């Protein structure tokens, strides 16, 4: 997150409130403070309007309109033009009018004033629901990321490069990153402002916006894999692409597993394992004995009694090895004698694990008995093989391989035979296939061509995709700033409807 004047930081910001030239003159003539104009967008049955009280700094906006959603919008918009990166913050208070639960008000950035324009906003609904909404393409569907916050409050929408982020004020008024973020390309000048929609043809909605601030963040420094980030554990409904924030934190967290009973997330952070209720709350550290350098390759046994972890504490060589620990915590049992070794899958009967290991100068897929014993090498092709995971019926092991010159998803029989490519087509680098519990879907993460074919670094623009196991076109369900740590391990909900993942936001 780049810090603006409405965030607590030592970094300077350039306020756009002191508008000059023609914009300032128009603002004064229209009496709209920091804005130049207000307009009805789309189809409205009752004309909206806005006023600004210079003494109190309050904008009162009255709007009509059917909705801000789907492929077109009908609402009232108080706006000005902006270029480059911008943040807009406001405290939103409902005054009167429509009590429809989906009437809404908030802050917005928008390509243009056409009803089908690409846009992003943070809106609070009459029923208290708060979400970061966005439409990526003209006339396309609208999606949202549900915030943990409910009810009116103070919100800030930040456009940083091609990404949009959401901040919400806590009880003392301090704005903090509220989780989530998405990629939204806006070309040239665009509009920034305040939006009100009554969600009713027959009523208007009256809303007050106070302490409105429009700021231009400091220039974005170079982002590297070592750039500090904030993290958000999120879920996405793969049937609707609906995203929800579960746990935002200033810490660096990675790789959520979803427990087989659907009640708990498991993730790693700072070399330790933590559990978190799916409903959200405070994480609890899991006892893993002397292991304090756990990485993001971990996962539950099919019966939910054991957790496989990969850790670099023992051995004296800083090499990862695979261990098993009781799900309630306790002394870890070491499985792989040699490093580097990374866990990635568990057979449906719980008797065998898949491990990615370097034993011959190349990373390959191995299997190893859960009770311990010799490793069996399953892949021998030159180049990196990684992310090996069993299908729910135990008939296949899916993995990613760079053997063709680009990282793609492959599969093979559990004995290593019948190796065949699964994803084709575009130039994306496809990593970490995860099979849904019902055996119908493959989820994986795709990096762009800005990443070497055999690498999956942190702090990159990535996509989460889902495709039918039977084959066909993969569908993007999430575009985010993420990468290493976003979805390394099995993260499907038990009912095969949701994925858990971690998105990141750079902090400077």
GROMACS .gro file of C-alpha atoms in nm:
model
  508
    1UNK     CA    1   0.000   0.000   0.000
    2UNK     CA    2   0.134   0.341  -0.088
    3UNK     CA    3   0.043   0.585   0.181
    4UNK     CA    4  -0.159   0.901   0.120
    5UNK     CA    5  -0.235   1.199   0.338
    6UNK     CA    6  -0.535   1.025   0.493
    7UNK     CA    7  -0.323   0.733   0.609
    8UNK     CA    8  -0.080   0.735   0.899
    9UNK     CA    9   0.266   0.755   0.743
   10UNK     CA   10   0.569   0.973   0.692
   11UNK     CA   11   0.533   0.963   0.315
   12UNK     CA   12   0.411   1.284   0.159
   13UNK     CA   13   0.106   1.305  -0.064
   14UNK     CA   14  -0.013   1.566  -0.306
   15UNK     CA   15  -0.370   1.673  -0.232
   16UNK     CA   16  -0.599   1.730  -0.524
   17UNK     CA   17  -0.843   1.926  -0.311
   18UNK     CA   18  -0.664   2.249  -0.396
   19UNK     CA   19  -0.789   2.235  -0.755
   20UNK     CA   20  -0.661   2.512  -0.980
   21UNK     CA   21  -0.747   2.667  -1.314
   22UNK     CA   22  -1.067   2.578  -1.496
   23UNK     CA   23  -1.153   2.290  -1.261
   24UNK     CA   24  -1.140   2.516  -0.956
   25UNK     CA   25  -1.356   2.780  -1.124
   26UNK     CA   26  -1.617   2.525  -1.226
   27UNK     CA   27  -1.616   2.377  -0.875
   28UNK     CA   28  -1.687   2.718  -0.724
   29UNK     CA   29  -1.956   2.799  -0.980
   30UNK     CA   30  -2.137   2.474  -0.915
   31UNK     CA   31  -2.082   2.487  -0.538
   32UNK     CA   32  -1.949   2.132  -0.532
   33UNK     CA   33  -1.627   2.176  -0.340
   34UNK     CA   34  -1.365   1.935  -0.473
   35UNK     CA   35  -1.588   1.825  -0.762
   36UNK     CA   36  -1.681   1.991  -1.090
   37UNK     CA   37  -2.022   1.844  -1.169
   38UNK     CA   38  -2.297   1.604  -1.066
   39UNK     CA   39  -2.488   1.386  -1.314
   40UNK     CA   40  -2.748   1.116  -1.338
   41UNK     CA   41  -2.592   0.810  -1.499
   42UNK     CA   42  -2.807   0.557  -1.681
   43UNK     CA   43  -3.187   0.554  -1.651
   44UNK     CA   44  -3.351   0.728  -1.355
   45UNK     CA   45  -3.719   0.806  -1.291
   46UNK     CA   46  -3.642   1.095  -1.052
   47UNK     CA   47  -3.363   1.342  -1.116
   48UNK     CA   48  -3.087   1.344  -0.857
   49UNK     CA   49  -2.888   1.640  -0.733
   50UNK     CA   50  -2.611   1.736  -0.492
   51UNK     CA   51  -2.520   2.026  -0.263
   52UNK     CA   52  -2.206   2.119  -0.073
   53UNK     CA   53  -2.194   2.306   0.257
   54UNK     CA   54  -1.857   2.481   0.270
   55UNK     CA   55  -1.886   2.545   0.645
   56UNK     CA   56  -1.939   2.181   0.744
   57UNK     CA   57  -1.767   2.023   0.447
   58UNK     CA   58  -2.069   1.795   0.394
   59UNK     CA   59  -2.187   1.685   0.050
   60UNK     CA   60  -2.556   1.592   0.047
   61UNK     CA   61  -2.637   1.370  -0.250
   62UNK     CA   62  -2.984   1.258  -0.355
   63UNK     CA   63  -3.003   0.975  -0.604
   64UNK     CA   64  -3.250   0.750  -0.778
   65UNK     CA   65  -3.179   0.453  -1.005
   66UNK     CA   66  -3.240   0.082  -1.026
   67UNK     CA   67  -2.896  -0.052  -0.937
   68UNK     CA   68  -2.518  -0.037  -0.950
   69UNK     CA   69  -2.459  -0.393  -1.064
   70UNK     CA   70  -2.455  -0.642  -1.352
   71UNK     CA   71  -2.382  -0.486  -1.693
   72UNK     CA   72  -2.517  -0.133  -1.646
   73UNK     CA   73  -2.568   0.125  -1.374
   74UNK     CA   74  -2.842   0.374  -1.284
   75UNK     CA   75  -2.743   0.622  -1.011
   76UNK     CA   76  -2.641   0.979  -0.925
   77UNK     CA   77  -2.273   1.071  -0.943
   78UNK     CA   78  -2.081   1.372  -0.809
   79UNK     CA   79  -1.752   1.373  -0.993
   80UNK     CA   80  -1.435   1.529  -1.129
   81UNK     CA   81  -1.175   1.404  -1.372
   82UNK     CA   82  -0.852   1.246  -1.254
   83UNK     CA   83  -0.540   1.098  -1.409
   84UNK     CA   84  -0.284   0.855  -1.278
   85UNK     CA   85  -0.313   0.714  -0.929
   86UNK     CA   86  -0.581   0.851  -0.700
   87UNK     CA   87  -0.734   0.782  -0.360
   88UNK     CA   88  -1.076   0.906  -0.253
   89UNK     CA   89  -1.197   0.884   0.107
   90UNK     CA   90  -1.530   0.981   0.261
   91UNK     CA   91  -1.746   0.918   0.566
   92UNK     CA   92  -2.086   0.792   0.449
   93UNK     CA   93  -2.409   0.854   0.645
   94UNK     CA   94  -2.762   0.761   0.538
   95UNK     CA   95  -3.010   1.044   0.590
   96UNK     CA   96  -3.347   0.948   0.447
   97UNK     CA   97  -3.531   0.800   0.151
   98UNK     CA   98  -3.528   0.448   0.015
   99UNK     CA   99  -3.510   0.168   0.269
  100UNK     CA  100  -3.456  -0.098   0.006
  101UNK     CA  101  -3.186  -0.326   0.154
  102UNK     CA  102  -2.979  -0.288  -0.163
  103UNK     CA  103  -2.988   0.090  -0.190
  104UNK     CA  104  -2.626   0.196  -0.168
  105UNK     CA  105  -2.380   0.482  -0.150
  106UNK     CA  106  -2.006   0.519  -0.163
  107UNK     CA  107  -1.689   0.634  -0.338
  108UNK     CA  108  -1.613   0.550  -0.700
  109UNK     CA  109  -1.361   0.561  -0.986
  110UNK     CA  110  -1.511   0.523  -1.332
  111UNK     CA  111  -1.382   0.529  -1.690
  112UNK     CA  112  -1.669   0.745  -1.820
  113UNK     CA  113  -2.032   0.843  -1.761
  114UNK     CA  114  -2.188   0.575  -1.979
  115UNK     CA  115  -2.401   0.329  -1.778
  116UNK     CA  116  -2.196   0.028  -1.891
  117UNK     CA  117  -1.857   0.181  -1.809
  118UNK     CA  118  -1.577  -0.009  -1.633
  119UNK     CA  119  -1.567   0.111  -1.272
  120UNK     CA  120  -1.480   0.035  -0.913
  121UNK     CA  121  -1.646   0.153  -0.595
  122UNK     CA  122  -1.672   0.090  -0.224
  123UNK     CA  123  -2.040   0.099  -0.132
  124UNK     CA  124  -2.236   0.046   0.185
  125UNK     CA  125  -2.584  -0.100   0.141
  126UNK     CA  126  -2.890  -0.009   0.346
  127UNK     CA  127  -2.868  -0.355   0.506
  128UNK     CA  128  -2.513  -0.283   0.622
  129UNK     CA  129  -2.332  -0.490   0.358
  130UNK     CA  130  -2.002  -0.327   0.254
  131UNK     CA  131  -1.819  -0.435  -0.060
  132UNK     CA  132  -1.557  -0.338  -0.312
  133UNK     CA  133  -1.742  -0.369  -0.647
  134UNK     CA  134  -1.592  -0.364  -0.995
  135UNK     CA  135  -1.670  -0.408  -1.363
  136UNK     CA  136  -1.358  -0.489  -1.563
  137UNK     CA  137  -1.490  -0.441  -1.917
  138UNK     CA  138  -1.756  -0.230  -2.082
  139UNK     CA  139  -2.093  -0.399  -2.040
  140UNK     CA  140  -1.939  -0.688  -1.850
  141UNK     CA  141  -2.062  -0.837  -1.527
  142UNK     CA  142  -2.005  -0.667  -1.193
  143UNK     CA  143  -1.820  -0.856  -0.919
  144UNK     CA  144  -1.750  -0.776  -0.559
  145UNK     CA  145  -1.528  -0.845  -0.260
  146UNK     CA  146  -1.726  -0.849   0.063
  147UNK     CA  147  -1.561  -0.658   0.349
  148UNK     CA  148  -1.566  -0.766   0.713
  149UNK     CA  149  -1.693  -0.420   0.811
  150UNK     CA  150  -2.070  -0.367   0.815
  151UNK     CA  151  -2.277  -0.050   0.821
  152UNK     CA  152  -2.200   0.311   0.728
  153UNK     CA  153  -1.853   0.440   0.808
  154UNK     CA  154  -1.541   0.589   0.655
  155UNK     CA  155  -1.403   0.426   0.341
  156UNK     CA  156  -1.115   0.489   0.106
  157UNK     CA  157  -1.082   0.362  -0.250
  158UNK     CA  158  -0.726   0.360  -0.383
  159UNK     CA  159  -0.626   0.323  -0.745
  160UNK     CA  160  -0.260   0.220  -0.768
  161UNK     CA  161  -0.138   0.145  -1.119
  162UNK     CA  162  -0.389  -0.101  -1.261
  163UNK     CA  163  -0.497  -0.220  -0.916
  164UNK     CA  164  -0.775  -0.101  -0.686
  165UNK     CA  165  -0.775  -0.153  -0.309
  166UNK     CA  166  -1.015  -0.093  -0.021
  167UNK     CA  167  -0.951   0.067   0.317
  168UNK     CA  168  -1.197   0.104   0.605
  169UNK     CA  169  -1.167   0.319   0.917
  170UNK     CA  170  -1.159   0.155   1.258
  171UNK     CA  171  -1.319   0.297   1.574
  172UNK     CA  172  -1.060   0.575   1.614
  173UNK     CA  173  -1.099   0.683   1.252
  174UNK     CA  174  -0.770   0.538   1.129
  175UNK     CA  175  -0.797   0.394   0.779
  176UNK     CA  176  -0.650   0.049   0.730
  177UNK     CA  177  -0.636  -0.197   0.439
  178UNK     CA  178  -0.958  -0.399   0.456
  179UNK     CA  179  -0.841  -0.685   0.235
  180UNK     CA  180  -0.883  -0.782  -0.123
  181UNK     CA  181  -0.787  -0.601  -0.439
  182UNK     CA  182  -0.825  -0.653  -0.811
  183UNK     CA  183  -0.685  -0.542  -1.142
  184UNK     CA  184  -0.882  -0.272  -1.329
  185UNK     CA  185  -0.741  -0.094  -1.632
  186UNK     CA  186  -0.862   0.264  -1.680
  187UNK     CA  187  -0.733   0.450  -1.986
  188UNK     CA  188  -0.637   0.818  -1.985
  189UNK     CA  189  -0.851   1.057  -1.779
  190UNK     CA  190  -1.125   0.894  -1.574
  191UNK     CA  191  -1.380   1.008  -1.317
  192UNK     CA  192  -1.359   0.999  -0.939
  193UNK     CA  193  -1.646   1.085  -0.708
  194UNK     CA  194  -1.942   1.003  -0.485
  195UNK     CA  195  -2.224   0.769  -0.590
  196UNK     CA  196  -2.580   0.714  -0.464
  197UNK     CA  197  -2.834   0.459  -0.590
  198UNK     CA  198  -3.182   0.417  -0.438
  199UNK     CA  199  -3.237   0.069  -0.589
  200UNK     CA  200  -3.595   0.184  -0.643
  201UNK     CA  201  -3.776   0.353  -0.931
  202UNK     CA  202  -4.026   0.519  -0.699
  203UNK     CA  203  -3.795   0.654  -0.428
  204UNK     CA  204  -3.478   0.855  -0.394
  205UNK     CA  205  -3.200   0.807  -0.140
  206UNK     CA  206  -3.045   1.095   0.053
  207UNK     CA  207  -2.688   1.048   0.176
  208UNK     CA  208  -2.434   1.275   0.346
  209UNK     CA  209  -2.064   1.246   0.265
  210UNK     CA  210  -1.831   1.418   0.510
  211UNK     CA  211  -1.452   1.460   0.543
  212UNK     CA  212  -1.414   1.394   0.172
  213UNK     CA  213  -1.051   1.380   0.063
  214UNK     CA  214  -0.907   1.318  -0.281
  215UNK     CA  215  -0.533   1.259  -0.282
  216UNK     CA  216  -0.263   1.154  -0.524
  217UNK     CA  217  -0.036   0.887  -0.375
  218UNK     CA  218   0.340   0.909  -0.400
  219UNK     CA  219   0.494   0.744  -0.710
  220UNK     CA  220   0.499   0.366  -0.691
  221UNK     CA  221   0.851   0.232  -0.621
  222UNK     CA  222   0.983  -0.078  -0.794
  223UNK     CA  223   0.811  -0.390  -0.660
  224UNK     CA  224   1.034  -0.694  -0.608
  225UNK     CA  225   0.976  -1.038  -0.454
  226UNK     CA  226   1.125  -0.892  -0.134
  227UNK     CA  227   0.882  -0.598  -0.112
  228UNK     CA  228   0.696  -0.599   0.219
  229UNK     CA  229   0.328  -0.687   0.187
  230UNK     CA  230   0.005  -0.698   0.380
  231UNK     CA  231  -0.195  -1.020   0.343
  232UNK     CA  232  -0.562  -1.109   0.310
  233UNK     CA  233  -0.706  -1.457   0.343
  234UNK     CA  234  -1.004  -1.465   0.108
  235UNK     CA  235  -1.253  -1.709  -0.036
  236UNK     CA  236  -1.407  -1.715  -0.382
  237UNK     CA  237  -1.726  -1.890  -0.489
  238UNK     CA  238  -1.625  -2.063  -0.812
  239UNK     CA  239  -1.984  -2.065  -0.938
  240UNK     CA  240  -2.028  -1.686  -0.912
  241UNK     CA  241  -1.671  -1.548  -0.868
  242UNK     CA  242  -1.800  -1.382  -0.550
  243UNK     CA  243  -1.509  -1.298  -0.317
  244UNK     CA  244  -1.519  -1.248   0.059
  245UNK     CA  245  -1.253  -1.124   0.300
  246UNK     CA  246  -1.193  -1.362   0.592
  247UNK     CA  247  -0.879  -1.230   0.757
  248UNK     CA  248  -0.675  -0.920   0.665
  249UNK     CA  249  -0.343  -0.878   0.844
  250UNK     CA  250  -0.026  -0.672   0.830
  251UNK     CA  251   0.168  -1.001   0.864
  252UNK     CA  252   0.286  -1.216   0.575
  253UNK     CA  253   0.071  -1.530   0.561
  254UNK     CA  254   0.063  -1.805   0.298
  255UNK     CA  255  -0.107  -2.114   0.158
  256UNK     CA  256  -0.444  -2.175   0.326
  257UNK     CA  257  -0.573  -2.532   0.361
  258UNK     CA  258  -0.945  -2.588   0.419
  259UNK     CA  259  -1.018  -2.855   0.682
  260UNK     CA  260  -1.225  -3.156   0.577
  261UNK     CA  261  -1.507  -3.059   0.815
  262UNK     CA  262  -1.524  -2.712   0.657
  263UNK     CA  263  -1.473  -2.529   0.987
  264UNK     CA  264  -1.107  -2.428   0.987
  265UNK     CA  265  -0.834  -2.275   0.774
  266UNK     CA  266  -0.469  -2.372   0.821
  267UNK     CA  267  -0.190  -2.144   0.698
  268UNK     CA  268   0.176  -2.069   0.762
  269UNK     CA  269   0.331  -1.741   0.873
  270UNK     CA  270   0.682  -1.656   0.988
  271UNK     CA  271   0.787  -2.020   1.006
  272UNK     CA  272   0.487  -2.142   1.207
  273UNK     CA  273   0.145  -2.299   1.142
  274UNK     CA  274  -0.178  -2.126   1.246
  275UNK     CA  275  -0.543  -2.225   1.247
  276UNK     CA  276  -0.833  -1.985   1.192
  277UNK     CA  277  -1.210  -2.038   1.202
  278UNK     CA  278  -1.363  -2.018   0.855
  279UNK     CA  279  -1.601  -1.756   0.994
  280UNK     CA  280  -1.298  -1.540   1.081
  281UNK     CA  281  -1.150  -1.435   1.412
  282UNK     CA  282  -0.808  -1.460   1.573
  283UNK     CA  283  -0.552  -1.718   1.451
  284UNK     CA  284  -0.417  -1.980   1.693
  285UNK     CA  285  -0.065  -2.118   1.662
  286UNK     CA  286  -0.038  -2.495   1.624
  287UNK     CA  287   0.224  -2.676   1.832
  288UNK     CA  288   0.483  -2.823   1.593
  289UNK     CA  289   0.754  -2.903   1.844
  290UNK     CA  290   1.101  -2.786   1.749
  291UNK     CA  291   1.004  -2.699   1.390
  292UNK     CA  292   1.013  -2.322   1.349
  293UNK     CA  293   1.097  -2.275   0.979
  294UNK     CA  294   0.783  -2.419   0.820
  295UNK     CA  295   0.717  -2.317   0.460
  296UNK     CA  296   0.403  -2.306   0.246
  297UNK     CA  297   0.386  -2.676   0.151
  298UNK     CA  298   0.152  -2.834   0.407
  299UNK     CA  299  -0.179  -3.021   0.407
  300UNK     CA  300  -0.423  -3.242   0.593
  301UNK     CA  301  -0.456  -3.619   0.571
  302UNK     CA  302  -0.786  -3.747   0.424
  303UNK     CA  303  -0.912  -3.846   0.772
  304UNK     CA  304  -0.824  -3.502   0.908
  305UNK     CA  305  -0.606  -3.643   1.187
  306UNK     CA  306  -0.262  -3.546   1.058
  307UNK     CA  307  -0.092  -3.248   0.902
  308UNK     CA  308   0.199  -3.290   0.664
  309UNK     CA  309   0.443  -3.001   0.685
  310UNK     CA  310   0.767  -2.900   0.513
  311UNK     CA  311   1.031  -2.742   0.736
  312UNK     CA  312   1.395  -2.632   0.726
  313UNK     CA  313   1.482  -2.641   1.099
  314UNK     CA  314   1.657  -2.977   1.128
  315UNK     CA  315   1.953  -3.114   0.936
  316UNK     CA  316   2.190  -2.821   0.975
  317UNK     CA  317   2.179  -2.745   0.601
  318UNK     CA  318   1.872  -2.516   0.582
  319UNK     CA  319   1.707  -2.770   0.349
  320UNK     CA  320   1.334  -2.845   0.368
  321UNK     CA  321   1.223  -3.192   0.481
  322UNK     CA  322   0.878  -3.344   0.520
  323UNK     CA  323   0.720  -3.422   0.858
  324UNK     CA  324   0.383  -3.533   0.995
  325UNK     CA  325   0.230  -3.381   1.308
  326UNK     CA  326  -0.105  -3.455   1.482
  327UNK     CA  327  -0.370  -3.205   1.379
  328UNK     CA  328  -0.408  -3.103   1.741
  329UNK     CA  329  -0.035  -3.034   1.762
  330UNK     CA  330   0.252  -3.233   1.905
  331UNK     CA  331   0.590  -3.382   1.824
  332UNK     CA  332   0.656  -3.404   1.448
  333UNK     CA  333   0.759  -3.732   1.287
  334UNK     CA  334   1.017  -3.696   1.009
  335UNK     CA  335   0.946  -3.873   0.679
  336UNK     CA  336   1.219  -3.765   0.436
  337UNK     CA  337   1.578  -3.810   0.549
  338UNK     CA  338   1.722  -3.592   0.274
  339UNK     CA  339   1.657  -3.239   0.157
  340UNK     CA  340   1.532  -3.048  -0.019
  341UNK     CA  341   1.191  -3.218   0.010
  342UNK     CA  342   0.849  -3.053  -0.009
  343UNK     CA  343   0.510  -3.214   0.061
  344UNK     CA  344   0.233  -3.163  -0.195
  345UNK     CA  345  -0.025  -3.441  -0.183
  346UNK     CA  346  -0.184  -3.723   0.013
  347UNK     CA  347  -0.341  -4.032  -0.147
  348UNK     CA  348  -0.716  -4.073  -0.078
  349UNK     CA  349  -0.650  -4.377   0.144
  350UNK     CA  350  -0.399  -4.182   0.349
  351UNK     CA  351  -0.120  -4.434   0.293
  352UNK     CA  352   0.104  -4.243   0.050
  353UNK     CA  353   0.236  -3.889   0.014
  354UNK     CA  354   0.364  -3.710  -0.294
  355UNK     CA  355   0.686  -3.517  -0.240
  356UNK     CA  356   0.881  -3.280  -0.464
  357UNK     CA  357   1.251  -3.344  -0.410
  358UNK     CA  358   1.588  -3.279  -0.562
  359UNK     CA  359   1.789  -3.599  -0.554
  360UNK     CA  360   1.970  -3.590  -0.888
  361UNK     CA  361   2.026  -3.222  -0.960
  362UNK     CA  362   1.666  -3.183  -1.078
  363UNK     CA  363   1.334  -3.146  -0.894
  364UNK     CA  364   1.106  -3.444  -0.958
  365UNK     CA  365   0.791  -3.603  -0.816
  366UNK     CA  366   0.841  -3.881  -0.562
  367UNK     CA  367   0.602  -4.089  -0.355
  368UNK     CA  368   0.670  -4.206  -0.001
  369UNK     CA  369   0.471  -4.419   0.247
  370UNK     CA  370   0.296  -4.217   0.517
  371UNK     CA  371   0.440  -4.456   0.777
  372UNK     CA  372   0.790  -4.396   0.644
  373UNK     CA  373   1.003  -4.592   0.404
  374UNK     CA  374   1.187  -4.557   0.073
  375UNK     CA  375   1.105  -4.290  -0.182
  376UNK     CA  376   0.986  -4.385  -0.531
  377UNK     CA  377   1.079  -4.152  -0.816
  378UNK     CA  378   0.784  -4.093  -1.051
  379UNK     CA  379   0.913  -3.834  -1.302
  380UNK     CA  380   1.242  -3.828  -1.491
  381UNK     CA  381   1.192  -3.564  -1.762
  382UNK     CA  382   1.451  -3.283  -1.765
  383UNK     CA  383   1.329  -2.963  -1.599
  384UNK     CA  384   1.127  -2.881  -1.290
  385UNK     CA  385   0.827  -3.095  -1.191
  386UNK     CA  386   0.627  -2.963  -0.895
  387UNK     CA  387   0.290  -2.943  -0.718
  388UNK     CA  388   0.202  -3.315  -0.729
  389UNK     CA  389  -0.147  -3.391  -0.594
  390UNK     CA  390  -0.372  -3.700  -0.613
  391UNK     CA  391  -0.714  -3.693  -0.774
  392UNK     CA  392  -0.995  -3.776  -0.526
  393UNK     CA  393  -1.044  -4.121  -0.681
  394UNK     CA  394  -0.672  -4.199  -0.654
  395UNK     CA  395  -0.643  -4.278  -1.025
  396UNK     CA  396  -0.419  -3.984  -1.116
  397UNK     CA  397  -0.147  -3.759  -0.980
  398UNK     CA  398  -0.169  -3.406  -1.120
  399UNK     CA  399   0.143  -3.189  -1.128
  400UNK     CA  400   0.302  -2.898  -1.311
  401UNK     CA  401   0.603  -2.940  -1.538
  402UNK     CA  402   0.827  -2.716  -1.748
  403UNK     CA  403   0.945  -3.005  -1.968
  404UNK     CA  404   0.797  -2.850  -2.286
  405UNK     CA  405   0.965  -2.514  -2.228
  406UNK     CA  406   0.667  -2.356  -2.049
  407UNK     CA  407   0.514  -2.448  -1.715
  408UNK     CA  408   0.188  -2.636  -1.774
  409UNK     CA  409  -0.036  -2.879  -1.584
  410UNK     CA  410   0.024  -3.252  -1.641
  411UNK     CA  411  -0.103  -3.575  -1.494
  412UNK     CA  412   0.015  -3.934  -1.459
  413UNK     CA  413  -0.087  -4.262  -1.304
  414UNK     CA  414   0.022  -4.316  -0.940
  415UNK     CA  415   0.304  -4.543  -1.059
  416UNK     CA  416   0.439  -4.267  -1.288
  417UNK     CA  417   0.307  -4.412  -1.612
  418UNK     CA  418   0.089  -4.244  -1.879
  419UNK     CA  419   0.224  -3.891  -1.831
  420UNK     CA  420   0.015  -3.645  -2.033
  421UNK     CA  421  -0.030  -3.269  -2.062
  422UNK     CA  422  -0.355  -3.112  -1.932
  423UNK     CA  423  -0.334  -2.735  -1.996
  424UNK     CA  424  -0.240  -2.593  -2.336
  425UNK     CA  425  -0.289  -2.282  -2.542
  426UNK     CA  426  -0.179  -1.947  -2.404
  427UNK     CA  427   0.164  -1.845  -2.279
  428UNK     CA  428   0.065  -1.842  -1.911
  429UNK     CA  429   0.281  -2.029  -1.661
  430UNK     CA  430   0.042  -2.273  -1.487
  431UNK     CA  431   0.125  -2.396  -1.136
  432UNK     CA  432  -0.012  -2.605  -0.850
  433UNK     CA  433  -0.316  -2.804  -0.972
  434UNK     CA  434  -0.575  -2.869  -0.701
  435UNK     CA  435  -0.858  -3.116  -0.760
  436UNK     CA  436  -1.200  -3.040  -0.614
  437UNK     CA  437  -1.325  -3.298  -0.361
  438UNK     CA  438  -1.604  -3.401  -0.599
  439UNK     CA  439  -1.345  -3.472  -0.869
  440UNK     CA  440  -1.502  -3.236  -1.124
  441UNK     CA  441  -1.269  -2.937  -1.129
  442UNK     CA  442  -0.902  -2.843  -1.142
  443UNK     CA  443  -0.799  -2.512  -0.984
  444UNK     CA  444  -0.456  -2.366  -1.047
  445UNK     CA  445  -0.262  -2.039  -1.043
  446UNK     CA  446  -0.129  -1.877  -1.362
  447UNK     CA  447   0.162  -1.636  -1.389
  448UNK     CA  448   0.221  -1.410  -1.689
  449UNK     CA  449   0.507  -1.398  -1.937
  450UNK     CA  450   0.688  -1.145  -1.716
  451UNK     CA  451   0.787  -1.450  -1.509
  452UNK     CA  452   1.043  -1.709  -1.629
  453UNK     CA  453   0.870  -2.039  -1.726
  454UNK     CA  454   1.018  -2.229  -1.433
  455UNK     CA  455   0.961  -1.970  -1.160
  456UNK     CA  456   0.671  -1.873  -0.932
  457UNK     CA  457   0.790  -1.563  -0.746
  458UNK     CA  458   0.610  -1.347  -0.494
  459UNK     CA  459   0.453  -1.009  -0.570
  460UNK     CA  460   0.324  -1.061  -0.922
  461UNK     CA  461  -0.003  -1.010  -1.108
  462UNK     CA  462  -0.158  -1.358  -1.125
  463UNK     CA  463  -0.487  -1.532  -1.201
  464UNK     CA  464  -0.665  -1.819  -1.032
  465UNK     CA  465  -0.830  -2.046  -1.288
  466UNK     CA  466  -1.076  -2.334  -1.280
  467UNK     CA  467  -1.127  -2.589  -1.558
  468UNK     CA  468  -1.327  -2.913  -1.588
  469UNK     CA  469  -1.134  -3.230  -1.513
  470UNK     CA  470  -1.286  -3.372  -1.830
  471UNK     CA  471  -1.111  -3.098  -2.030
  472UNK     CA  472  -1.221  -2.773  -2.187
  473UNK     CA  473  -1.157  -2.405  -2.147
  474UNK     CA  474  -1.021  -2.276  -1.818
  475UNK     CA  475  -1.206  -1.984  -1.661
  476UNK     CA  476  -1.044  -1.705  -1.461
  477UNK     CA  477  -1.218  -1.670  -1.124
  478UNK     CA  478  -0.981  -1.419  -0.960
  479UNK     CA  479  -0.725  -1.166  -1.083
  480UNK     CA  480  -0.502  -1.044  -0.803
  481UNK     CA  481  -0.167  -0.926  -0.680
  482UNK     CA  482  -0.015  -1.241  -0.537
  483UNK     CA  483   0.209  -1.525  -0.650
  484UNK     CA  484   0.422  -1.740  -0.422
  485UNK     CA  485   0.204  -1.819  -0.119
  486UNK     CA  486  -0.130  -1.739  -0.283
  487UNK     CA  487  -0.247  -2.097  -0.349
  488UNK     CA  488   0.039  -2.346  -0.321
  489UNK     CA  489  -0.156  -2.625  -0.152
  490UNK     CA  490  -0.503  -2.791  -0.160
  491UNK     CA  491  -0.752  -2.517  -0.071
  492UNK     CA  492  -1.096  -2.635  -0.188
  493UNK     CA  493  -1.393  -2.625   0.047
  494UNK     CA  494  -1.531  -2.974   0.127
  495UNK     CA  495  -1.841  -2.908  -0.087
  496UNK     CA  496  -1.630  -2.810  -0.392
  497UNK     CA  497  -1.790  -2.465  -0.423
  498UNK     CA  498  -1.518  -2.235  -0.284
  499UNK     CA  499  -1.144  -2.182  -0.293
  500UNK     CA  500  -0.936  -2.023  -0.020
  501UNK     CA  501  -0.636  -1.811  -0.120
  502UNK     CA  502  -0.416  -1.525  -0.005
  503UNK     CA  503  -0.394  -1.190  -0.185
  504UNK     CA  504  -0.125  -0.935  -0.109
  505UNK     CA  505  -0.075  -0.562  -0.112
  506UNK     CA  506   0.266  -0.394  -0.128
  507UNK     CA  507   0.357  -0.163   0.158
  508UNK     CA  508   0.608   0.121   0.122
   0.00000   0.00000   0.00000
